[in-house]
XYZ file of C-alpha atoms in Angstrom:
773
model
C -12.026 143.483 -18.982
C -15.031 144.742 -16.995
C -12.648 146.584 -14.697
C -11.079 148.336 -17.680
C -14.460 149.476 -19.011
C -15.553 150.640 -15.573
C -12.367 152.667 -15.120
C -12.621 154.336 -18.512
C -16.305 155.160 -17.988
C -15.452 156.653 -14.621
C -12.804 158.866 -16.202
C -15.211 159.993 -18.890
C -17.820 160.785 -16.247
C -15.404 162.897 -14.257
C -14.506 164.942 -17.319
C -18.122 165.358 -18.384
C -19.543 166.579 -15.086
C -16.700 168.465 -13.400
C -17.096 172.269 -13.363
C -14.512 174.888 -12.643
C -14.925 177.117 -9.615
C -15.789 180.698 -10.466
C -12.816 181.779 -8.345
C -10.293 179.876 -10.519
C -8.448 181.981 -13.094
C -7.117 179.962 -16.012
C -5.431 180.495 -19.352
C -2.686 179.413 -21.693
C 0.471 181.311 -22.716
C 2.106 181.176 -26.137
C 5.117 182.933 -27.658
C 5.498 184.833 -30.939
C 5.559 181.548 -32.869
C 2.335 180.368 -31.172
C 4.291 177.766 -29.193
C 3.445 177.023 -25.523
C 5.429 179.223 -23.128
C 6.404 177.349 -19.931
C 7.831 178.728 -16.656
C 6.282 182.201 -17.045
C 5.294 184.058 -13.838
C 1.586 184.701 -13.268
C 0.815 186.951 -10.276
C -2.547 188.141 -8.897
C -2.456 191.742 -7.623
C -5.241 193.423 -5.649
C -6.729 196.759 -6.702
C -6.201 199.635 -6.226
C -3.009 199.082 -4.127
C -1.374 196.376 -6.365
C -0.557 194.208 -3.328
C 0.566 190.638 -4.071
C -2.251 188.101 -3.450
C -1.033 184.823 -4.972
C 1.132 183.522 -7.793
C 2.050 180.521 -9.921
C 4.042 179.602 -13.042
C 2.846 178.196 -16.360
C 3.206 174.487 -17.099
C 4.988 172.717 -19.957
C 1.981 173.275 -22.224
C 1.791 176.982 -21.261
C -1.389 176.529 -19.227
C -1.915 177.888 -15.709
C -4.514 178.170 -12.960
C -4.668 180.717 -10.153
C -7.015 181.136 -7.203
C -8.782 184.527 -6.773
C -10.680 185.533 -3.633
C -12.555 188.402 -5.330
C -13.133 189.940 -8.758
C -11.280 193.147 -7.816
C -7.791 192.490 -9.060
C -5.457 192.239 -12.018
C -3.274 189.420 -13.332
C 0.329 190.245 -14.216
C 2.018 187.877 -16.690
C 5.788 188.087 -17.182
C 8.675 185.991 -18.459
C 12.365 186.668 -18.996
C 12.863 188.034 -22.500
C 9.178 188.994 -23.014
C 7.150 192.133 -22.441
C 4.924 192.044 -19.336
C 1.142 191.807 -19.884
C -1.756 192.639 -17.524
C -5.228 191.062 -17.660
C -8.380 191.586 -15.533
C -9.622 188.709 -13.366
C -13.014 188.810 -15.110
C -13.717 186.689 -17.066
C -12.033 183.892 -15.094
C -10.993 182.082 -18.275
C -8.419 184.466 -19.763
C -7.965 182.203 -22.805
C -4.910 182.252 -25.085
C -2.394 184.992 -24.215
C 0.523 185.702 -26.543
C 3.713 187.277 -25.126
C 6.020 189.254 -27.421
C 9.812 189.318 -27.196
C 11.522 192.266 -25.546
C 14.920 192.528 -27.288
C 16.342 194.936 -24.689
C 15.331 192.649 -21.848
C 16.885 189.667 -23.629
C 20.202 191.492 -23.881
C 20.126 192.137 -20.133
C 19.550 188.487 -19.347
C 22.414 187.286 -21.517
C 24.851 189.658 -19.836
C 23.665 189.790 -16.235
C 21.352 186.803 -15.768
C 22.233 184.627 -12.769
C 19.489 182.012 -12.669
C 20.001 178.975 -10.399
C 21.631 176.044 -12.230
C 19.247 173.466 -10.741
C 15.832 174.074 -9.197
C 12.782 172.046 -8.313
C 9.608 172.482 -10.348
C 6.594 170.247 -9.835
C 7.734 166.623 -10.036
C 11.149 167.375 -11.578
C 14.635 168.655 -10.848
C 15.214 171.232 -13.601
C 18.732 172.160 -14.702
C 19.051 175.324 -16.800
C 21.263 174.944 -19.881
C 20.503 178.059 -21.950
C 23.020 180.882 -21.369
C 25.044 178.660 -19.004
C 28.360 176.888 -19.499
C 26.409 173.694 -20.255
C 25.240 175.247 -23.526
C 28.838 174.930 -24.735
C 29.284 171.289 -23.732
C 29.006 169.885 -27.277
C 25.996 167.608 -27.765
C 23.033 166.527 -25.625
C 25.098 163.431 -24.769
C 27.709 165.662 -23.162
C 25.078 167.723 -21.351
C 23.364 164.706 -19.760
C 26.709 163.481 -18.459
C 26.975 166.708 -16.451
C 23.454 166.734 -14.953
C 23.290 165.917 -11.204
C 22.078 162.364 -10.564
C 22.566 161.093 -14.157
C 25.366 158.645 -14.962
C 26.339 157.173 -18.325
C 26.763 153.391 -18.409
C 28.359 151.369 -21.194
C 25.536 151.929 -23.692
C 22.819 153.898 -21.892
C 22.060 156.416 -19.138
C 20.974 155.763 -15.565
C 19.172 157.980 -13.061
C 20.939 157.143 -9.830
C 18.984 154.668 -7.740
C 16.163 154.427 -10.329
C 17.685 152.708 -13.348
C 17.370 153.416 -17.076
C 15.034 156.366 -17.799
C 12.801 157.229 -20.715
C 14.217 160.273 -22.519
C 12.000 162.848 -24.221
C 12.893 165.833 -26.404
C 10.069 168.403 -26.492
C 7.563 165.738 -25.433
C 8.659 163.207 -28.061
C 10.311 160.007 -26.884
C 13.693 159.227 -28.433
C 13.854 156.480 -31.037
C 17.387 155.666 -29.896
C 20.277 157.335 -28.088
C 21.913 158.422 -31.339
C 19.405 161.290 -31.386
C 21.225 162.815 -28.416
C 24.338 163.190 -30.547
C 22.226 164.923 -33.190
C 21.132 167.657 -30.748
C 23.605 170.460 -30.032
C 24.004 171.657 -26.452
C 23.300 175.279 -27.423
C 19.848 174.225 -28.662
C 18.806 172.995 -25.197
C 16.827 175.233 -22.851
C 16.736 172.924 -19.814
C 16.857 169.294 -18.690
C 14.269 167.874 -16.278
C 14.910 164.733 -14.242
C 11.814 163.021 -12.794
C 12.776 160.390 -10.231
C 9.237 159.194 -9.404
C 7.022 159.682 -12.509
C 3.294 160.101 -11.906
C 0.268 158.160 -13.096
C 0.230 159.595 -16.633
C 3.372 157.587 -17.399
C 3.359 153.867 -18.095
C 3.770 151.837 -14.885
C 7.083 150.445 -16.199
C 8.661 153.918 -16.229
C 10.779 154.424 -13.094
C 12.532 157.624 -14.204
C 12.124 160.224 -16.948
C 14.506 162.739 -18.525
C 12.775 165.577 -20.390
C 14.857 167.829 -22.635
C 13.312 171.150 -23.652
C 14.881 172.996 -26.578
C 15.072 176.711 -27.294
C 12.263 178.014 -29.476
C 14.067 179.437 -32.495
C 12.876 182.582 -34.226
C 12.432 183.133 -37.945
C 11.230 181.276 -40.995
C 12.691 179.780 -44.144
C 15.174 176.988 -44.742
C 17.787 175.876 -42.236
C 20.174 172.996 -41.727
C 22.476 171.529 -39.113
C 25.393 169.326 -40.207
C 27.642 167.138 -38.096
C 30.625 164.904 -38.870
C 32.508 162.830 -36.268
C 35.632 160.702 -36.542
C 36.637 158.254 -33.760
C 39.990 156.500 -33.428
C 40.703 153.742 -30.907
C 41.930 150.276 -31.840
C 39.254 150.678 -34.489
C 38.066 153.533 -36.678
C 34.452 154.718 -36.509
C 32.587 157.628 -38.000
C 29.164 159.290 -37.908
C 27.569 161.627 -40.449
C 24.282 163.451 -40.014
C 22.196 166.222 -41.553
C 19.096 167.870 -40.048
C 16.918 169.955 -42.373
C 13.985 172.224 -41.594
C 11.666 174.496 -43.574
C 9.197 176.793 -41.840
C 6.618 179.082 -43.436
C 3.809 180.696 -41.469
C 1.959 177.840 -39.712
C 3.612 174.995 -41.655
C 6.749 173.275 -40.412
C 8.441 170.559 -42.534
C 11.453 168.713 -41.163
C 13.740 165.836 -42.021
C 17.003 164.231 -40.994
C 19.485 161.659 -42.232
C 21.917 159.755 -40.012
C 24.656 157.260 -40.939
C 27.026 155.454 -38.590
C 29.801 152.939 -39.023
C 30.753 151.465 -35.636
C 33.113 148.611 -34.742
C 33.076 147.292 -31.178
C 35.641 144.933 -29.685
C 35.577 143.131 -26.355
C 38.007 140.759 -24.643
C 36.891 138.720 -21.689
C 37.969 135.912 -19.395
C 35.504 133.610 -17.647
C 35.838 131.105 -14.842
C 32.673 129.010 -14.757
C 31.955 126.583 -11.901
C 29.186 123.984 -11.650
C 28.485 121.454 -8.917
C 26.321 118.404 -9.461
C 27.513 114.949 -8.496
C 30.759 116.188 -10.047
C 32.432 119.604 -9.910
C 33.098 121.227 -13.293
C 35.371 124.195 -13.980
C 35.606 125.999 -17.348
C 38.473 128.471 -17.831
C 37.659 130.556 -20.914
C 39.512 133.288 -22.785
C 37.611 134.985 -25.554
C 37.745 137.970 -27.871
C 35.069 139.216 -30.242
C 34.182 142.132 -32.457
C 31.078 143.441 -34.156
C 30.950 145.768 -37.158
C 27.670 147.511 -37.928
C 26.482 150.133 -40.388
C 23.201 151.925 -39.774
C 21.157 154.361 -41.841
C 18.133 156.097 -40.313
C 16.053 159.154 -41.054
C 13.012 161.230 -40.192
C 10.532 163.122 -42.278
C 7.432 164.874 -41.039
C 5.364 168.000 -40.711
C 3.440 170.125 -38.224
C 0.568 172.389 -39.137
C -0.957 174.878 -36.754
C -4.604 175.227 -37.725
C -5.032 178.214 -35.387
C -3.947 179.319 -31.907
C -5.726 176.343 -30.312
C -5.195 173.389 -32.637
C -2.086 171.703 -34.061
C -1.712 168.476 -36.037
C 1.339 166.609 -37.268
C 2.791 163.358 -38.536
C 6.258 161.832 -38.538
C 7.699 158.823 -40.366
C 10.910 157.254 -39.069
C 12.518 154.543 -41.237
C 15.642 152.735 -40.135
C 17.902 150.079 -41.615
C 20.938 148.203 -40.345
C 22.894 148.032 -43.607
C 25.143 145.347 -42.153
C 25.890 143.711 -38.822
C 28.650 141.116 -38.619
C 30.518 139.642 -35.698
C 33.284 137.157 -35.017
C 34.256 135.443 -31.760
C 37.053 133.053 -30.852
C 37.257 131.218 -27.536
C 39.739 128.885 -25.829
C 38.205 126.733 -23.073
C 40.042 124.498 -20.598
C 37.633 122.084 -18.883
C 38.222 120.039 -15.723
C 35.907 117.772 -13.741
C 36.664 117.001 -10.088
C 40.007 118.795 -10.689
C 40.971 116.333 -13.437
C 41.580 117.378 -17.042
C 38.514 116.750 -19.218
C 38.974 118.622 -22.524
C 40.534 121.546 -24.367
C 38.216 123.247 -26.877
C 38.902 125.923 -29.470
C 35.752 127.474 -30.936
C 34.903 130.234 -33.381
C 31.552 131.877 -34.058
C 30.639 133.774 -37.226
C 27.511 135.886 -36.737
C 25.638 138.023 -39.226
C 22.230 139.678 -39.401
C 19.824 140.396 -42.219
C 17.615 143.238 -41.025
C 14.329 144.359 -42.498
C 13.794 148.070 -42.883
C 12.107 149.269 -39.707
C 9.102 151.592 -39.911
C 7.684 153.851 -37.228
C 4.798 156.271 -37.812
C 3.356 158.753 -35.332
C 0.397 161.082 -35.846
C -0.815 163.548 -33.235
C -3.350 166.216 -32.415
C -2.717 168.824 -29.730
C -5.336 171.420 -28.908
C -7.623 173.306 -26.581
C -11.414 173.015 -26.447
C -12.752 175.632 -24.050
C -10.780 175.025 -20.854
C -9.835 171.436 -21.770
C -6.354 170.605 -23.129
C -6.253 167.555 -25.423
C -3.228 165.451 -26.400
C -3.931 162.528 -28.760
C -1.385 160.181 -30.386
C -1.522 157.182 -32.743
C 1.514 154.963 -33.356
C 2.456 152.054 -35.621
C 5.780 150.226 -35.447
C 7.312 147.204 -37.146
C 10.739 145.648 -37.587
C 12.333 142.274 -38.156
C 15.660 140.530 -38.523
C 17.266 137.167 -39.146
C 20.388 136.249 -37.171
C 22.691 133.658 -38.753
C 25.329 131.892 -36.669
C 27.954 129.261 -37.422
C 29.797 127.890 -34.379
C 32.808 125.625 -35.010
C 34.144 123.638 -32.045
C 37.459 121.750 -32.219
C 37.825 119.355 -29.269
C 41.043 117.681 -28.100
C 39.363 114.571 -26.643
C 35.874 114.414 -28.176
C 34.050 114.991 -31.439
C 34.269 118.272 -33.322
C 31.064 120.184 -34.037
C 29.681 122.562 -36.627
C 26.481 124.213 -35.381
C 24.341 126.222 -37.806
C 21.480 128.261 -36.347
C 19.011 130.857 -37.564
C 16.934 133.157 -35.373
C 14.035 134.903 -37.118
C 12.142 137.657 -35.271
C 9.360 139.960 -36.511
C 7.617 142.621 -34.397
C 4.484 144.693 -34.959
C 2.844 147.218 -32.668
C -0.170 149.527 -32.805
C -0.981 151.983 -30.026
C -3.153 154.950 -29.167
C -3.012 157.412 -26.268
C -5.381 160.196 -25.152
C -4.732 162.671 -22.319
C -7.128 165.477 -21.382
C -6.598 168.060 -18.636
C -8.547 171.004 -17.261
C -8.473 173.374 -14.277
C -10.622 172.142 -11.402
C -11.050 173.819 -8.015
C -7.623 174.706 -6.682
C -5.690 172.610 -9.166
C -5.608 170.762 -12.455
C -7.270 167.445 -13.251
C -5.752 165.177 -15.902
C -7.125 161.862 -17.117
C -6.519 159.575 -20.037
C -6.119 156.113 -21.450
C -3.601 154.158 -23.525
C -4.140 150.958 -25.501
C -1.284 148.932 -27.037
C -1.395 145.769 -29.142
C 1.827 143.864 -29.893
C 2.491 140.845 -32.091
C 5.826 138.996 -32.219
C 6.950 135.958 -34.223
C 10.077 134.333 -32.794
C 11.528 131.295 -34.571
C 14.777 129.398 -33.950
C 16.165 126.701 -36.251
C 19.177 124.398 -35.771
C 19.758 122.019 -38.684
C 22.002 119.640 -36.682
C 19.306 119.388 -33.976
C 21.698 119.981 -31.074
C 18.828 122.082 -29.752
C 15.206 121.664 -30.834
C 13.772 123.861 -33.566
C 10.982 126.075 -32.197
C 8.372 128.399 -33.659
C 6.575 130.682 -31.250
C 4.177 133.592 -31.423
C 3.503 136.139 -28.691
C 0.486 138.443 -28.591
C -0.216 141.027 -25.933
C -2.960 143.570 -25.296
C -2.366 146.264 -22.698
C -5.168 148.689 -21.805
C -4.576 151.425 -19.238
C -6.489 154.326 -17.724
C -5.282 156.989 -15.319
C -6.472 159.999 -13.378
C -4.193 162.593 -11.758
C -5.031 165.701 -9.755
C -2.500 168.450 -8.969
C -3.391 170.856 -6.142
C -1.655 174.186 -5.564
C -1.627 175.839 -2.120
C 0.453 178.735 -0.756
C 2.167 176.303 1.640
C 2.872 173.542 -0.895
C 1.715 171.509 -3.873
C 0.069 168.080 -3.861
C -0.205 165.550 -6.667
C -2.300 162.411 -6.361
C -3.013 159.858 -9.061
C -4.003 156.310 -9.880
C -3.198 154.187 -12.935
C -4.983 150.941 -13.813
C -3.458 148.481 -16.293
C -5.040 145.378 -17.801
C -2.470 143.141 -19.507
C -3.438 140.011 -21.475
C -0.554 137.841 -22.740
C -1.056 134.873 -25.118
C 1.704 132.415 -26.019
C 1.571 130.102 -29.052
C 3.934 127.226 -29.867
C 3.667 125.838 -33.420
C 0.380 127.793 -33.711
C -1.052 126.001 -30.648
C -2.211 128.181 -27.758
C -0.286 127.245 -24.586
C -2.719 127.866 -21.741
C -0.273 127.480 -18.844
C 2.073 130.101 -20.330
C -0.670 132.585 -21.248
C -1.734 134.923 -18.469
C -3.752 138.012 -17.598
C -2.750 140.685 -15.084
C -4.856 143.476 -13.550
C -2.972 146.009 -11.425
C -3.491 149.414 -9.832
C -0.496 151.756 -9.490
C -1.006 154.710 -7.086
C 1.076 157.889 -6.985
C 1.285 160.583 -4.295
C 3.677 163.518 -3.907
C 4.001 166.708 -1.863
C 6.428 169.558 -2.531
C 7.050 172.758 -0.635
C 9.616 175.527 -0.159
C 11.152 176.936 3.033
C 13.060 180.083 2.097
C 15.831 178.770 -0.193
C 15.171 175.063 0.505
C 12.955 173.209 -1.984
C 11.744 169.704 -1.091
C 9.545 166.964 -2.513
C 8.349 163.730 -0.906
C 6.735 161.119 -3.182
C 5.456 157.553 -3.314
C 4.883 155.456 -6.446
C 4.134 151.862 -7.366
C 5.821 150.651 -10.559
C 6.276 147.452 -12.534
C 8.933 145.861 -14.760
C 7.521 143.569 -17.411
C 9.857 140.924 -18.861
C 11.115 141.596 -22.371
C 9.798 139.427 -25.190
C 13.152 137.662 -25.507
C 12.962 136.818 -21.777
C 9.487 135.338 -22.336
C 10.472 133.292 -25.397
C 10.578 129.498 -25.016
C 13.131 129.154 -27.825
C 16.349 127.325 -26.884
C 19.609 128.674 -28.362
C 23.045 127.047 -28.483
C 25.962 128.567 -26.528
C 28.389 125.627 -26.481
C 28.240 121.860 -25.982
C 27.819 122.351 -22.239
C 25.419 125.318 -22.144
C 22.114 126.322 -23.708
C 19.935 129.415 -23.207
C 16.213 130.124 -23.315
C 13.578 132.489 -22.012
C 10.973 131.768 -19.342
C 7.375 132.253 -20.566
C 6.027 131.933 -16.996
C 7.880 135.014 -15.713
C 5.735 137.365 -13.634
C 6.064 141.168 -13.790
C 8.170 142.820 -11.117
C 6.320 145.142 -8.696
C 8.218 148.018 -7.048
C 7.027 150.269 -4.206
C 9.197 153.380 -3.853
C 9.355 156.317 -1.439
C 11.670 159.177 -2.433
C 12.768 162.506 -0.974
C 14.431 165.208 -3.074
C 15.811 168.524 -1.825
C 17.539 171.529 -3.442
C 19.348 174.296 -1.551
C 21.171 176.869 -3.667
C 23.687 174.737 -5.635
C 23.298 171.581 -3.517
C 20.985 168.709 -4.520
C 20.061 165.663 -2.424
C 18.035 162.579 -3.407
C 17.022 159.722 -1.080
C 15.035 156.630 -2.041
C 13.785 153.474 -0.325
C 12.112 150.673 -2.292
C 10.743 147.140 -1.908
C 10.818 144.975 -5.027
C 8.712 141.835 -5.478
C 9.232 139.228 -8.242
C 12.596 140.720 -9.260
C 13.732 139.058 -12.508
C 17.187 137.459 -12.076
C 19.496 135.790 -14.618
C 19.884 132.201 -13.440
C 21.568 128.902 -14.331
C 20.017 125.476 -13.686
C 21.763 122.087 -14.036
C 19.947 119.853 -16.550
C 22.147 116.796 -15.866
C 22.720 115.454 -12.360
C 26.493 115.282 -12.857
C 26.587 118.998 -13.719
C 27.786 118.539 -17.296
C 24.832 120.384 -18.869
C 23.337 123.762 -17.907
C 20.333 125.786 -19.036
C 20.702 129.577 -18.631
C 17.395 131.359 -18.200
C 15.517 133.776 -15.928
C 13.571 133.448 -12.695
C 11.463 135.557 -10.362
C 12.813 136.081 -6.860
C 9.808 135.361 -4.654
C 10.816 137.276 -1.522
C 10.561 141.099 -1.461
C 13.968 142.800 -1.752
C 14.482 146.118 0.105
C 16.927 148.661 -1.337
C 18.146 152.147 -0.429
C 19.953 154.829 -2.442
C 21.269 158.325 -1.729
C 22.927 160.893 -3.977
C 24.397 164.286 -3.066
C 25.686 166.708 -5.695
C 27.092 170.220 -5.738
C 27.297 172.495 -8.771
C 28.748 175.902 -7.800
C 30.314 178.390 -10.225
C 33.733 179.806 -9.318
C 34.810 182.413 -11.853
C 35.456 180.674 -15.182
C 35.373 177.236 -13.472
C 32.073 175.319 -13.283
C 32.533 172.081 -11.314
C 29.873 169.433 -10.645
C 30.693 167.034 -7.827
C 28.573 164.047 -6.877
C 28.721 161.126 -4.451
C 26.183 158.314 -4.123
C 25.490 154.969 -2.504
C 23.154 152.081 -3.400
C 22.472 149.142 -1.082
C 20.171 146.123 -1.309
C 19.264 143.439 1.247
C 19.458 140.072 -0.555
C 20.883 136.648 0.237
C 21.205 133.997 -2.502
C 22.237 130.371 -2.372
C 25.614 129.410 -3.845
C 26.651 125.735 -3.888
C 24.289 124.974 -1.009
C 25.478 127.854 1.194
C 23.884 131.307 1.710
C 25.808 134.144 0.067
C 25.374 137.721 1.257
C 24.631 140.264 -1.537
C 24.318 143.300 0.752
C 27.593 145.105 0.069
C 26.751 148.693 -0.960
C 27.955 150.246 -4.223
C 29.527 153.717 -3.947
C 29.974 156.167 -6.821
C 31.782 159.479 -7.137
C 32.161 161.925 -10.015
C 33.862 165.251 -10.671
C 33.031 167.144 -13.859
C 34.985 170.333 -14.582
C 34.201 172.897 -17.274
C 36.520 175.870 -17.794
C 35.652 178.834 -20.020
C 38.660 180.513 -21.640
C 39.014 183.569 -23.901
C 38.605 183.273 -27.674
C 35.589 180.908 -27.254
C 37.642 177.995 -25.947
C 35.982 175.485 -23.590
C 37.947 172.790 -21.721
C 36.171 169.929 -19.933
C 37.838 167.362 -17.652
C 35.519 164.704 -16.235
C 36.241 161.728 -13.972
C 34.044 159.059 -12.361
C 34.539 155.908 -10.303
C 32.329 153.086 -8.996
C 33.295 150.812 -6.110
C 32.923 147.093 -5.576
C 29.480 145.963 -4.424
C 26.346 143.939 -5.171
C 23.404 144.388 -7.524
C 20.756 141.640 -7.754
C 22.709 138.338 -7.763
C 25.814 139.966 -9.272
C 28.816 141.078 -7.219
C 31.172 143.628 -8.814
C 34.643 142.459 -7.771
C 36.684 145.512 -8.755
C 36.237 149.309 -8.977
C 35.697 150.778 -12.421
C 35.700 154.289 -13.854
C 37.035 156.615 -16.525
C 38.710 159.981 -17.171
C 37.663 162.104 -20.178
C 39.115 165.337 -21.591
C 37.741 167.625 -24.335
C 38.630 170.949 -25.951
C 36.021 172.914 -27.915
C 36.464 175.994 -30.114
C 33.686 177.882 -31.909
C 33.940 180.139 -34.965
C 31.660 182.436 -36.981
C 29.564 183.450 -33.964
C 29.166 179.798 -32.967
C 27.832 178.720 -36.372
C 30.910 176.483 -36.754
C 32.215 174.374 -33.878
C 35.198 171.983 -33.662
C 35.691 169.622 -30.710
C 38.614 167.331 -29.847
C 37.845 164.714 -27.196
C 39.728 161.935 -25.417
C 37.592 159.239 -23.754
C 38.664 156.753 -21.050
C 42.216 158.086 -21.224
C 43.525 155.736 -18.496
C 41.817 152.661 -20.002
C 40.084 151.868 -16.701
C 36.527 151.249 -17.945
C 36.511 147.491 -17.260
C 34.013 145.128 -15.592
C 34.873 142.450 -13.032
C 31.845 140.623 -11.702
C 30.681 137.367 -10.133
C 27.240 135.888 -10.911
C 25.828 133.624 -8.181
C 22.938 131.314 -9.113
C 22.630 128.133 -7.062
C 24.852 125.388 -8.476
C 26.091 127.569 -11.374
C 28.510 130.465 -10.802
C 30.449 132.698 -13.202
C 33.374 135.040 -12.674
C 33.882 137.315 -15.702
C 36.273 140.139 -16.585
C 35.367 142.364 -19.542
C 37.739 144.708 -21.329
C 36.280 147.145 -23.854
C 37.783 149.280 -26.605
C 36.631 152.539 -25.003
C 39.925 154.476 -24.939
C 39.665 156.672 -28.009
C 40.219 160.106 -29.508
C 37.480 161.794 -31.542
C 37.065 164.932 -33.648
C 33.611 166.428 -34.264
C 32.772 169.293 -36.612
C 29.324 170.940 -36.518
C 27.958 173.635 -38.808
C 24.518 175.211 -38.650
C 22.702 177.686 -40.857
C 19.407 179.283 -39.805
C 18.839 176.126 -37.730
C 15.308 176.017 -36.336
C 14.043 173.216 -34.161
C 10.982 171.314 -35.295
C 7.689 172.257 -33.640
C 6.714 168.583 -33.513
C 4.511 167.903 -30.472
C 3.797 164.190 -30.880
C 4.547 162.304 -27.654
C 4.042 158.772 -28.995
C 2.155 155.799 -27.590
C 3.066 152.248 -26.621
C 6.616 153.262 -25.736
C 7.171 150.669 -22.991
C 6.131 147.848 -25.342
C 8.566 149.090 -28.023
C 11.378 148.932 -25.466
C 10.525 145.306 -24.657
C 10.981 144.443 -28.356
């Protein structure tokens, strides 16, 4: 804890005693609605000849710094769609500068603008959406699927070679991915993909997607309605309404979202175990889950003046119902001799508490210091009920009743301050998160022991980051320190050997530069992956009479060292990454009986460092009315695991390829045809045995000057989105084939009236801990 205090005091000392060079020009840009204006051009011109001296662009918060060699000059500030403004270089702190819209200039941009689709800015690859064909893609979900380097998995997104990213909209982290469906593509200004996030982000964050929306004009009441109908083997639907009222400096917003989703999955499993006997389980299973969810948002923003804004948001959520059913046929042999035939069913249901999430924020400027402060509180809970019935041909039948009861609470605070310093910008801050989780499991027949556990964790972090701007390139250097204290309780007794404390430093370094039309960035980061709370739980759950599952409270966090290179040339983008991962968390099976009849499925750390390499190349040209986006990638790891006493090579690379096509037709018709494929290959101790992919087709038509939009979409038309994989874990191996109900046709209708996006600036705190819950 002394290290934490020392770090925080050091940060405070830096902020208290640092002074800005007299030659550093600084300021902050806002638009007509007093919102920060990013990506504006700030140029220093000498007097009296108006020769270019130096230049920069404004950051996400509208702030900028510029180096001046003398006080004889003028600063020119310009942005597409706004009137140009000039300011003298004295005083050096220009302060708040408001740019006003230039309607004539805006008209020119809409008709003749030819901005690059993807460019590099700071630590991110930025893809322009506004006034491009992407603005007609449908929803934010559709847009992300067409961004270079982003792929959509079964239920999430992945930044190629980096894994699942955090996604932000206007600085606010998403509560869940359903929010992407609630955001129309024509409301998005740009999408930023950060492949190596800096020190201001939690050390668990390996990639970030930031979505910036268009700043709408006008006041009054507005709404945005959406209704979607999905037909596959099942019928699903989604209804949503977004409401907004804006008057002067007050912004009140709310939303309501309802979904009714039924998922089905068929799978076959061949399970092999080798103890003193060899066991083989041939399983065929099918299951479905029907869920109904109701969520909402209500909140406000109030701009006290040009420098200070406050706001609060309350997000309740409730799973109205969640029910599942599974039936399984299992043929069991031992040493190639028939042992048993088992038919089992599982009825699952959940009773969910109403979840509550509250965020309050302050965003402002004090002199030359920018301040971003957030407070968060979060809680949820649910009880899972399960009844498993097993009918055995040779042995006793079983009825297994179980109840899992989980409750989560979290409180967090985050402070970030930044100011111009020397030839760059210094940012520093801290984040403190406290989490509390009760996790109980009860089995009345006592096939597995009843357990009652409690997990408490305190994470305190401090960071400092310095961005330097030079004519020949930009540097960013930072350090993040995290103190993590984890306490585990079983039946209210503190378990010392499962309670641990970690103190880690996570450095970050990047350099970016431009040679003519080639933009490049080289970066290094150290990251971590903390086990989820379910992975840390010591509770034992029942799978079948041969298999049980539990967490591993002694799991250590994963540490990742990553070096990445990104390059952009015209409409070509290239990303390369090399990493070494220590303590990788693998899913693993251990025999609990010498003959191999009983198995415990759990998790383990892989002690040896695992190297990995990834590369992704994409092209996004525009050919008349056709806008294609082509991408190819490869991921390879160097890992060897043991399988039935023999080494098994898990080094086969995984290749991916995608081709997204968007065609603009007369009468406001948009046609999109997208295809993707992934090859066989290895990831961790899993080997994908068969290629997988999908083909999607959509037709979109807008009416009433785009106020009304109708979209017809076909997803996974060839029914090829299937998984075939082999899990290798010592004396326990699984081959599994999954078939999903993903081939479907959907119709979506959207209508908007005076729709204005919320000005909410809260960024949230404790986000990585929420994800672990």
